[in-house]
CSV table of C-alpha atoms in Angstrom, one decimal:
chain,number,residue,atom,x,y,z
A,1,MET,CA,89.1,107.4,78.2
A,2,THR,CA,85.2,106.6,78.4
A,3,PRO,CA,83.7,105.9,81.7
A,4,THR,CA,83.1,102.2,80.9
A,5,ARG,CA,86.7,101.7,80.5
A,6,ARG,CA,87.8,103.9,83.3
A,7,ARG,CA,85.4,101.6,85.5
A,8,LEU,CA,86.8,98.3,84.1
A,9,LEU,CA,90.3,100.0,84.9
A,10,LEU,CA,89.6,100.5,88.3
A,11,ALA,CA,87.7,97.2,88.9
A,12,ALA,CA,90.9,95.6,87.9
A,13,ALA,CA,93.2,97.4,90.1
A,14,LEU,CA,90.9,96.7,92.9
A,15,ALA,CA,91.0,92.9,92.0
A,16,CYS,CA,94.9,93.0,92.8
A,17,LEU,CA,94.0,93.9,96.2
A,18,VAL,CA,91.6,91.3,97.0
A,19,PRO,CA,92.9,88.1,98.9
A,20,PRO,CA,92.2,85.2,96.6
A,21,ARG,CA,89.2,83.1,97.8
A,22,LEU,CA,90.2,80.1,96.0
A,23,ALA,CA,93.8,79.6,98.0
A,24,ALA,CA,91.9,80.1,101.1
A,25,ALA,CA,91.9,76.4,101.9
A,26,GLN,CA,95.4,76.1,101.1
A,27,GLN,CA,96.5,79.1,103.4
A,28,THR,CA,95.7,76.9,106.4
A,29,ALA,CA,97.7,73.8,105.5
A,30,PRO,CA,100.5,73.8,107.6
A,31,VAL,CA,103.9,74.8,106.3
A,32,VAL,CA,107.2,72.2,106.3
A,33,ALA,CA,110.5,73.3,106.0
A,34,ALA,CA,112.6,70.8,104.4
A,35,ALA,CA,116.4,70.6,103.5
A,36,SER,CA,116.4,70.7,99.7
A,37,ASP,CA,118.1,67.4,99.5
A,38,LEU,CA,114.3,66.2,100.3
A,39,GLN,CA,113.2,68.1,97.1
A,40,PHE,CA,111.9,64.9,95.2
A,41,ALA,CA,111.3,62.5,98.0
A,42,LEU,CA,109.2,65.0,99.8
A,43,THR,CA,107.2,66.1,97.2
A,44,GLU,CA,105.9,62.6,96.3
A,45,ILE,CA,105.3,61.7,100.1
A,46,ALA,CA,103.2,64.9,100.4
A,47,ALA,CA,101.1,63.9,97.3
A,48,ALA,CA,100.7,60.3,99.0
A,49,PHE,CA,99.5,61.9,102.1
A,50,THR,CA,96.9,64.2,100.6
A,51,ARG,CA,95.8,61.0,98.5
A,52,ASP,CA,95.7,59.1,101.7
A,53,THR,CA,94.4,61.5,104.3
A,54,GLY,CA,92.5,64.3,102.2
A,55,GLN,CA,94.9,66.9,104.0
A,56,SER,CA,97.7,68.7,102.6
A,57,VAL,CA,100.9,70.5,103.6
A,58,ARG,CA,103.0,73.4,102.2
A,59,LEU,CA,106.4,72.5,101.7
A,60,SER,CA,109.2,75.2,101.4
A,61,PHE,CA,112.6,73.9,100.4
A,62,GLY,CA,116.1,75.5,101.5
A,63,SER,CA,119.2,75.2,103.2
A,64,THR,CA,119.2,73.5,107.0
A,65,GLY,CA,121.1,76.7,108.2
A,66,ASN,CA,119.0,79.4,106.5
A,67,PHE,CA,115.9,77.5,107.8
A,68,ALA,CA,117.0,77.2,111.3
A,69,ARG,CA,117.9,81.1,111.2
A,70,GLN,CA,114.1,81.8,109.7
A,71,ILE,CA,112.7,79.7,112.8
A,72,ARG,CA,114.6,81.7,115.4
A,73,ALA,CA,113.4,85.0,113.4
A,74,GLY,CA,109.7,83.7,114.0
A,75,ALA,CA,109.1,81.9,110.9
A,76,PRO,CA,105.5,80.1,111.3
A,77,PHE,CA,106.9,76.4,110.0
A,78,GLU,CA,105.3,73.7,112.0
A,79,LEU,CA,107.5,71.0,110.9
A,80,PHE,CA,111.4,71.1,110.3
A,81,LEU,CA,113.1,68.6,108.3
A,82,ALA,CA,116.9,69.2,108.6
A,83,ALA,CA,119.8,67.6,106.6
A,84,ASP,CA,121.7,67.5,109.8
A,85,GLU,CA,120.7,66.9,113.4
A,86,SER,CA,123.0,69.4,114.8
A,87,PHE,CA,120.8,72.3,113.8
A,88,VAL,CA,117.8,70.6,115.6
A,89,ALA,CA,119.8,69.9,118.6
A,90,ASP,CA,120.4,73.7,118.9
A,91,LEU,CA,116.9,74.7,118.3
A,92,ASP,CA,115.8,72.4,121.0
A,93,THR,CA,118.4,73.6,123.4
A,94,GLU,CA,116.7,77.3,122.8
A,95,GLY,CA,113.5,75.7,123.6
A,96,LEU,CA,111.9,76.5,120.1
A,97,THR,CA,110.8,72.9,119.2
A,98,GLU,CA,108.5,70.5,121.0
A,99,ASP,CA,111.2,67.7,121.8
A,100,ALA,CA,114.6,66.5,120.3
A,101,GLY,CA,112.8,65.5,117.2
A,102,ASP,CA,113.5,61.9,115.3
A,103,LEU,CA,116.3,60.5,113.1
A,104,TYR,CA,114.3,60.1,110.0
A,105,ALA,CA,117.2,59.4,107.4
A,106,LEU,CA,121.0,59.0,106.6
A,107,GLY,CA,121.9,61.0,103.6
A,108,ARG,CA,124.9,60.1,101.2
A,109,ILE,CA,126.8,62.6,99.0
A,110,VAL,CA,127.9,61.8,95.4
A,111,LEU,CA,130.5,62.9,93.0
A,112,ILE,CA,128.7,64.2,89.8
A,113,ALA,CA,129.7,65.5,86.3
A,114,PRO,CA,127.6,66.5,83.7
A,115,LYS,CA,127.6,64.7,80.2
A,116,GLY,CA,130.4,66.0,78.1
A,117,SER,CA,132.8,66.7,81.3
A,118,ALA,CA,136.5,65.5,80.9
A,119,LEU,CA,135.7,64.4,84.6
A,120,THR,CA,134.9,60.7,85.3
A,121,PRO,CA,133.6,60.2,88.6
A,122,ASP,CA,134.8,57.5,90.7
A,123,PRO,CA,134.0,56.9,94.6
A,124,ARG,CA,137.7,57.9,96.1
A,125,MET,CA,137.6,60.6,93.6
A,126,ASP,CA,140.9,59.7,92.0
A,127,ASP,CA,140.3,61.2,88.6
A,128,LEU,CA,139.2,64.2,90.1
A,129,ALA,CA,142.7,64.2,91.8
A,130,ARG,CA,144.6,63.7,88.6
A,131,MET,CA,142.6,66.4,86.8
A,132,LEU,CA,143.5,69.0,89.9
A,133,ALA,CA,147.0,68.0,89.6
A,134,GLU,CA,147.2,68.8,86.1
A,135,GLY,CA,145.4,72.3,86.7
A,136,ARG,CA,142.4,71.1,84.5
A,137,ILE,CA,139.9,71.8,87.1
A,138,THR,CA,138.3,75.4,86.8
A,139,ARG,CA,134.7,75.1,88.5
A,140,PHE,CA,133.4,72.8,90.8
A,141,ALA,CA,130.2,73.0,92.6
A,142,ILE,CA,129.3,72.3,96.2
A,143,ALA,CA,126.7,73.6,98.7
A,144,ASN,CA,127.9,76.4,101.0
A,145,PRO,CA,129.7,74.5,103.7
A,146,ASP,CA,128.7,77.7,106.2
A,147,HIS,CA,125.1,76.6,106.4
A,148,ALA,CA,124.3,74.0,104.1
A,149,PRO,CA,125.1,70.2,105.9
A,150,TYR,CA,125.9,68.8,102.5
A,151,GLY,CA,128.4,71.3,101.7
A,152,LEU,CA,130.3,70.5,105.1
A,153,ARG,CA,130.4,67.0,104.3
A,154,ALA,CA,131.6,67.8,100.7
A,155,ARG,CA,134.1,69.7,102.5
A,156,GLU,CA,135.1,67.0,104.8
A,157,ALA,CA,135.6,64.5,101.9
A,158,LEU,CA,137.9,66.8,100.1
A,159,MET,CA,139.9,67.4,103.0
A,160,ALA,CA,139.9,63.6,103.9
A,161,ARG,CA,141.4,63.2,100.0
A,162,GLY,CA,143.7,65.9,100.6
A,163,LEU,CA,142.0,67.9,97.7
A,164,TRP,CA,140.8,70.6,99.4
A,165,ASP,CA,143.5,73.6,99.1
A,166,ASP,CA,143.8,72.8,95.7
A,167,ILE,CA,140.0,72.9,94.9
A,168,ARG,CA,139.5,75.9,96.9
A,169,PRO,CA,139.9,78.4,94.0
A,170,ALA,CA,137.8,76.5,91.7
A,171,LEU,CA,134.4,76.2,94.0
A,172,VAL,CA,131.4,77.8,93.0
A,173,LEU,CA,129.0,77.6,96.2
A,174,GLY,CA,125.4,76.9,95.9
A,175,GLU,CA,123.3,78.5,98.4
A,176,ASN,CA,121.8,74.9,99.3
A,177,VAL,CA,122.5,71.4,98.0
A,178,SER,CA,119.9,72.0,95.0
A,179,GLN,CA,121.6,75.0,93.6
A,180,ALA,CA,124.8,73.2,94.0
A,181,ALA,CA,123.4,70.4,91.9
A,182,GLN,CA,122.5,73.0,89.3
A,183,PHE,CA,125.8,74.5,89.4
A,184,ALA,CA,127.5,71.2,89.0
A,185,LEU,CA,125.3,70.0,86.1
A,186,SER,CA,125.3,73.4,84.2
A,187,GLY,CA,128.0,72.2,81.8
A,188,ASP,CA,130.4,75.4,82.8
A,189,ALA,CA,131.5,73.2,85.9
A,190,ALA,CA,133.6,70.3,85.6
A,191,GLY,CA,131.4,68.8,88.2
A,192,GLY,CA,130.6,68.7,92.0
A,193,ILE,CA,129.7,67.2,95.2
A,194,ILE,CA,125.8,66.5,95.9
A,195,ALA,CA,123.3,64.6,97.6
A,196,LEU,CA,122.6,61.0,96.5
A,197,SER,CA,118.9,61.9,96.6
A,198,LEU,CA,119.0,64.4,94.0
A,199,ALA,CA,121.3,62.6,91.7
A,200,LEU,CA,119.1,59.9,91.6
A,201,ALA,CA,116.1,62.1,90.2
A,202,PRO,CA,115.3,61.5,86.9
A,203,GLU,CA,115.5,65.2,86.1
A,204,LEU,CA,119.5,64.7,87.1
A,205,ALA,CA,120.2,61.4,86.3
A,206,GLU,CA,119.9,62.0,82.5
A,207,ARG,CA,122.2,65.0,82.7
A,208,GLY,CA,125.2,63.5,84.2
A,209,GLU,CA,127.2,60.7,85.7
A,210,PHE,CA,127.6,60.1,89.4
A,211,ALA,CA,129.6,57.9,91.9
A,212,LEU,CA,128.8,57.5,95.7
A,213,ILE,CA,131.5,58.6,97.8
A,214,PRO,CA,132.5,56.1,100.6
A,215,GLN,CA,131.3,57.4,104.3
A,216,ASP,CA,134.6,56.9,105.6
A,217,LEU,CA,135.6,60.1,103.9
A,218,HIS,CA,133.0,62.1,105.8
A,219,ALA,CA,130.8,62.2,108.8
A,220,PRO,CA,127.4,60.5,108.5
A,221,LEU,CA,124.6,63.1,107.5
A,222,ARG,CA,122.2,62.2,110.2
A,223,GLN,CA,119.0,64.1,109.0
A,224,ARG,CA,116.7,64.8,112.1
A,225,MET,CA,112.9,66.2,111.8
A,226,VAL,CA,111.2,68.1,114.6
A,227,LEU,CA,107.7,69.5,115.1
A,228,LEU,CA,108.3,73.2,116.4
A,229,LYS,CA,106.2,74.6,119.2
A,230,ASP,CA,102.7,75.6,118.2
A,231,ALA,CA,102.7,72.6,115.5
A,232,GLY,CA,98.9,71.8,114.9
A,233,GLU,CA,97.1,68.4,114.0
A,234,VAL,CA,97.7,68.3,110.4
A,235,ALA,CA,101.4,68.9,111.1
A,236,ARG,CA,101.6,66.2,113.5
A,237,ALA,CA,99.6,63.7,111.3
A,238,PHE,CA,102.1,64.1,108.6
A,239,HIS,CA,105.2,63.8,111.1
A,240,ALA,CA,103.3,60.2,112.0
A,241,TYR,CA,103.0,59.5,108.3
A,242,LEU,CA,106.7,60.2,107.2
A,243,GLN,CA,107.7,57.4,109.7
A,244,GLY,CA,104.9,54.9,108.1
A,245,ALA,CA,105.9,52.2,105.7
A,246,GLU,CA,104.9,53.8,102.7
A,247,ALA,CA,106.9,57.0,103.5
A,248,ARG,CA,110.2,55.1,104.2
A,249,THR,CA,109.6,53.0,100.9
A,250,VAL,CA,109.9,56.4,99.5
A,251,MET,CA,112.8,57.7,101.1
A,252,THR,CA,114.9,54.3,100.3
A,253,ARG,CA,113.9,54.6,96.6
A,254,HIS,CA,115.5,58.3,96.8
A,255,GLY,CA,118.7,57.1,97.9
A,256,PHE,CA,118.0,57.7,101.7
A,257,GLU,CA,119.3,55.0,104.2
A,258,LEU,CA,116.7,54.4,107.1
A,259,PRO,CA,117.7,54.2,110.5
A,260,GLU,CA,116.2,51.3,112.4
A,261,GLY,CA,112.8,51.4,113.8
B,1,MET,CA,102.7,77.3,86.0
B,2,ASP,CA,102.1,78.4,89.8
B,3,TRP,CA,99.1,80.4,89.4
B,4,THR,CA,99.0,81.0,93.4
B,5,ALA,CA,102.2,82.6,93.2
B,6,LEU,CA,101.5,85.1,90.2
B,7,ALA,CA,98.1,85.8,91.9
B,8,LEU,CA,100.1,86.5,95.0
B,9,SER,CA,102.9,88.5,93.2
B,10,LEU,CA,99.9,90.9,91.7
B,11,ARG,CA,98.1,91.4,95.1
B,12,LEU,CA,101.6,92.6,96.5
B,13,ALA,CA,102.0,94.7,93.6
B,14,GLY,CA,98.4,96.0,94.1
B,15,TRP,CA,99.0,96.9,97.5
B,16,THR,CA,102.3,98.3,97.2
B,17,VAL,CA,101.1,100.6,94.5
B,18,ALA,CA,98.0,101.5,96.5
B,19,ILE,CA,99.9,102.6,99.5
B,20,LEU,CA,102.5,104.3,97.4
B,21,LEU,CA,99.9,106.5,95.2
B,22,PRO,CA,99.6,108.9,97.8
B,23,VAL,CA,103.1,108.8,99.2
B,24,SER,CA,104.4,109.6,95.8
B,25,ILE,CA,102.3,112.6,94.9
B,26,LEU,CA,103.1,114.2,98.7
B,27,ALA,CA,106.7,113.1,98.8
B,28,GLY,CA,107.1,113.6,95.0
B,29,ARG,CA,105.4,117.6,95.1
B,30,ALA,CA,107.1,118.6,98.4
B,31,LEU,CA,110.8,117.4,96.8
B,32,ALA,CA,109.9,119.4,93.7
B,33,TYR,CA,108.6,122.8,95.3
B,34,ARG,CA,110.2,123.1,98.7
B,35,ARG,CA,113.3,124.5,99.8
B,36,PHE,CA,114.4,122.8,103.2
B,37,ARG,CA,117.4,121.9,105.5
B,38,GLY,CA,118.7,118.4,104.6
B,39,LYS,CA,116.9,117.9,101.5
B,40,ARG,CA,119.6,116.5,99.7
B,41,LEU,CA,119.9,113.9,102.4
B,42,VAL,CA,116.4,112.8,102.4
B,43,GLU,CA,116.6,112.5,98.4
B,44,ALA,CA,119.7,110.5,99.1
B,45,LEU,CA,117.9,108.1,101.7
B,46,ILE,CA,115.0,107.8,99.3
B,47,MET,CA,117.5,106.5,96.6
B,48,LEU,CA,119.2,104.1,98.8
B,49,PRO,CA,117.1,101.1,97.9
B,50,LEU,CA,118.3,101.7,94.2
B,51,VAL,CA,122.0,100.8,95.1
B,52,LEU,CA,122.0,98.6,98.0
B,53,PRO,CA,121.9,95.1,97.4
B,54,PRO,CA,118.6,93.5,98.2
B,55,THR,CA,119.9,91.1,100.6
B,56,VAL,CA,121.4,93.6,102.8
B,57,PHE,CA,118.1,95.4,102.7
B,58,GLY,CA,116.4,92.4,103.7
B,59,PHE,CA,118.7,91.5,106.2
B,60,TYR,CA,118.0,95.1,108.1
B,61,LEU,CA,114.2,94.6,107.5
B,62,LEU,CA,114.6,90.9,108.8
B,63,THR,CA,116.3,92.5,111.8
B,64,ALA,CA,113.9,95.5,112.1
B,65,PHE,CA,110.5,93.6,111.7
B,66,GLY,CA,111.8,90.3,113.6
B,67,GLY,CA,109.9,89.1,116.7
B,68,ALA,CA,112.7,90.7,118.8
B,69,SER,CA,112.4,94.3,117.3
B,70,PRO,CA,110.0,97.0,119.0
B,71,LEU,CA,108.2,97.1,115.7
B,72,GLY,CA,107.6,93.5,115.6
B,73,GLN,CA,106.3,93.3,119.0
B,74,LEU,CA,104.1,96.1,118.4
B,75,TRP,CA,102.6,94.5,115.3
B,76,THR,CA,102.1,91.3,117.5
B,77,GLN,CA,100.4,93.3,120.0
B,78,VAL,CA,98.0,94.9,117.8
B,79,PHE,CA,97.4,92.5,114.9
B,80,GLY,CA,98.4,89.0,116.4
B,81,GLY,CA,100.6,86.9,114.4
B,82,GLN,CA,104.0,87.7,112.7
B,83,LEU,CA,105.5,90.5,110.6
B,84,VAL,CA,108.2,88.6,109.1
B,85,PHE,CA,107.2,86.1,106.8
B,86,SER,CA,103.7,87.1,106.7
B,87,PHE,CA,102.0,89.1,103.5
B,88,PRO,CA,101.9,92.2,105.8
B,89,GLY,CA,105.3,91.9,106.0
B,90,LEU,CA,106.4,91.7,102.6
B,91,VAL,CA,104.1,94.6,101.8
B,92,LEU,CA,106.0,96.6,104.3
B,93,ALA,CA,109.2,95.9,102.8
B,94,SER,CA,108.0,96.5,99.3
B,95,VAL,CA,106.8,99.8,100.0
B,96,ILE,CA,110.0,100.9,101.8
B,97,PHE,CA,112.0,99.0,98.9
B,98,ASN,CA,110.0,100.8,96.2
B,99,LEU,CA,110.3,104.2,97.8
B,100,PRO,CA,112.7,105.7,94.7
B,101,PHE,CA,110.5,104.4,92.0
B,102,ALA,CA,107.5,105.7,93.3
B,103,ILE,CA,108.8,109.2,94.3
B,104,GLN,CA,111.7,110.1,91.8
B,105,PRO,CA,109.4,110.2,88.3
B,106,ALA,CA,106.6,112.1,90.6
B,107,GLN,CA,109.1,114.4,91.8
B,108,ARG,CA,110.4,114.8,87.8
B,109,GLY,CA,106.7,114.9,87.0
B,110,PHE,CA,105.6,117.9,89.3
B,111,GLU,CA,109.3,119.7,88.6
B,112,ALA,CA,108.1,119.9,85.1
B,113,VAL,CA,104.9,122.1,85.9
B,114,ALA,CA,105.7,125.7,85.2
B,115,VAL,CA,106.5,128.0,88.1
B,116,ASP,CA,104.2,131.1,86.6
B,117,LEU,CA,101.2,128.6,86.1
B,118,ARG,CA,101.2,128.0,89.9
B,119,GLU,CA,101.8,131.5,91.1
B,120,ALA,CA,98.9,132.4,88.5
B,121,ALA,CA,96.7,129.7,90.4
B,122,ALA,CA,97.7,130.8,93.5
B,123,CYS,CA,97.4,134.5,92.4
B,124,CYS,CA,93.9,133.6,91.8
B,125,GLY,CA,93.1,132.6,95.1
B,126,MET,CA,92.8,128.8,94.7
B,127,SER,CA,93.4,127.0,97.9
B,128,PRO,CA,96.7,124.4,98.0
B,129,LEU,CA,94.5,121.4,97.8
B,130,ARG,CA,92.6,122.9,94.8
B,131,ARG,CA,95.7,123.9,93.1
B,132,LEU,CA,97.1,120.4,93.5
B,133,TRP,CA,93.9,118.9,92.2
B,134,ARG,CA,93.1,121.2,89.5
B,135,ILE,CA,96.6,122.6,88.1
B,136,GLU,CA,99.5,120.4,89.2
B,137,LEU,CA,98.1,116.8,89.2
B,138,PRO,CA,97.1,116.9,85.6
B,139,LEU,CA,100.2,118.2,84.6
B,140,ALA,CA,102.2,116.2,86.6
B,141,TRP,CA,100.2,112.9,85.8
B,142,PRO,CA,102.5,111.5,83.2
B,143,GLY,CA,105.3,111.7,85.8
B,144,VAL,CA,102.9,109.9,88.6
B,145,LEU,CA,101.7,107.1,86.3
B,146,THR,CA,105.4,106.1,85.4
B,147,ALA,CA,105.9,106.4,89.1
B,148,LEU,CA,102.8,103.7,89.7
B,149,VAL,CA,103.9,101.4,86.7
B,150,LEU,CA,107.5,101.1,87.8
B,151,THR,CA,106.6,100.0,91.1
B,152,PHE,CA,104.1,97.8,90.0
B,153,ALA,CA,106.6,96.3,87.6
B,154,HIS,CA,109.3,96.3,89.8
B,155,THR,CA,107.4,94.3,92.9
B,156,LEU,CA,106.6,91.6,90.5
B,157,GLY,CA,110.0,91.2,89.9
B,158,GLU,CA,111.6,91.7,93.4
B,159,PHE,CA,113.6,88.9,94.5
B,160,GLY,CA,116.3,89.2,97.3
B,161,ILE,CA,114.2,90.7,99.8
B,162,VAL,CA,111.2,88.4,99.2
B,163,LEU,CA,113.5,85.7,99.8
B,164,MET,CA,115.0,87.1,103.1
B,165,VAL,CA,111.9,88.3,104.6
B,166,GLY,CA,109.6,86.1,103.2
B,167,GLY,CA,110.6,82.4,103.7
B,168,SER,CA,109.1,81.2,100.6
B,169,ILE,CA,105.7,80.2,102.3
B,170,PRO,CA,103.1,79.1,99.4
B,171,GLY,CA,100.1,81.2,99.5
B,172,GLU,CA,101.6,83.8,101.5
B,173,THR,CA,105.0,84.7,100.6
B,174,LYS,CA,106.0,82.6,97.8
B,175,THR,CA,105.9,85.2,95.2
B,176,VAL,CA,106.1,84.3,91.3
B,177,ALA,CA,109.9,85.4,91.4
B,178,ILE,CA,110.6,82.9,94.1
B,179,ALA,CA,108.5,80.3,92.3
B,180,ILE,CA,110.8,80.6,89.4
B,181,TYR,CA,113.7,80.0,91.3
B,182,ASP,CA,112.4,77.1,93.3
B,183,SER,CA,111.4,75.5,89.7
B,184,VAL,CA,114.8,76.2,88.8
B,185,GLN,CA,116.4,74.5,92.1
B,186,GLY,CA,113.8,71.6,91.4
B,187,PHE,CA,115.3,71.1,87.5
B,188,ASP,CA,111.7,72.1,86.1
B,189,ASP,CA,113.0,74.2,83.3
B,190,ARG,CA,110.0,74.2,81.5
B,191,GLY,CA,107.9,75.8,84.4
B,192,ALA,CA,110.6,78.3,84.9
B,193,ALA,CA,110.5,79.3,81.6
B,194,ILE,CA,106.7,79.3,81.3
B,195,MET,CA,106.5,81.6,84.5
B,196,SER,CA,109.4,84.1,83.4
B,197,ALA,CA,107.9,84.5,80.1
B,198,VAL,CA,104.4,85.3,81.9
B,199,LEU,CA,106.0,87.7,84.1
B,200,VAL,CA,108.0,89.2,81.0
B,201,GLY,CA,104.6,89.6,79.3
B,202,ILE,CA,102.9,91.6,82.0
B,203,SER,CA,105.9,93.9,82.7
B,204,LEU,CA,106.0,94.7,79.1
B,205,ALA,CA,102.3,95.4,78.9
B,206,ALA,CA,102.5,97.4,81.9
B,207,ILE,CA,105.1,100.0,80.7
B,208,MET,CA,103.5,99.9,77.2
B,209,ALA,CA,100.1,100.7,78.8
B,210,THR,CA,101.7,103.8,80.2
B,211,THR,CA,103.7,105.0,77.4
B,212,TRP,CA,100.2,104.9,75.6
B,213,LEU,CA,98.1,106.5,78.6
B,214,SER,CA,100.7,109.6,78.7
B,215,ALA,CA,100.6,110.0,74.9
B,216,ARG,CA,97.0,110.1,75.2
B,217,ILE,CA,96.7,112.4,78.4
B,218,GLY,CA,99.5,114.6,76.5
B,219,ARG,CA,97.2,115.0,73.4
B,220,ARG,CA,94.1,115.7,75.4
B,221,LEU,CA,96.3,118.4,77.2
B,222,GLY,CA,98.0,119.8,74.6
């Protein structure tokens, strides 16, 4: 190897170790942990927030239960938007949050089927019951009920319709509701139960059909957000922005019902 | 295409390689030449990350690095800030997880150096350090180089541990593998496809570069 080439190679190797200066401004933006049903709505609200205030936040989407666990392990999130308020209540009891938080939305679940599926979604899941009885459901996706609130509500709805025991062998569990949606629309599954906010997104709407599951089949998805200890100014500003008129309009458009106030 | 995530992955791989380079040389050489009690156990321990599921490993690391652990507390006292969900935490996890990829090929490289050559060098009165630098390293170099490239490429693709210990924080712990996962979940198939292709390209280039370099080195020495 020539000395010039050797020097170039060394420079390239060293460049890998240098912190990227370009991202320095972004590094200080607070990190918001959000339930994955907020994937599309919150991305839109965050963009509007940056446009209106010039400040930015970093969004991390995942399952509510996993975030709660990471917060206990010391994850540096400043704002947490949970899909179910019980997780916020637990963190509050443990003294990890600033207060008891605010109710920001009520989530809904839908039965969804990919294009070409034999399953026709209807609100009370009658077609699903019929296909199950005929033994024609081999794959059905929900989020993992152990730590994902949408999975928990999906289980409740299936139990309320008396379908849980029959559908269990066919279940594929998503790590969060986004992944459940991914599985449900993969084409290999007959369908699944996911968040209305995801089903309404254009990226999903073109891939399948869905029906809103009535609220008497499951407990409400009371979604609560909370500022965590050590939350900075930008996180507080975003928290306030989320309760403003524009953010509320976006949330409604994405299929969330809003609490009074 | 998430350039921040790609830059972060490259930086993580760079640090992992930089830390593991001396480790692979020293540990690889020791395992190749020394006989000692419990050598098989040490070798097995180094190989463990190869067979353990990354999530199991990530879980242990999360427990070992967490704010409640002695290591986590020591880190916070000395440097401030958290070890888990931070870039230094990722580097530490990545170093441990890459031990087999860094040490194994280097060990094979040192084993390939002929015994009589080493003994001749010792008889000529060369110091151990000089022996390592002038005789062993030039001959074991292809193995060490393979170790470095494997470590680099493997770090770029690592997913399970980063997800457990990292927490997907943009610009800090969201590597390109996580970014691909996130874009699939966000139904951004195009973004996922582009990032995956870039990752495949870089890994392929790295591996091809090693075979090319070893061939050149082989020719020069032969």
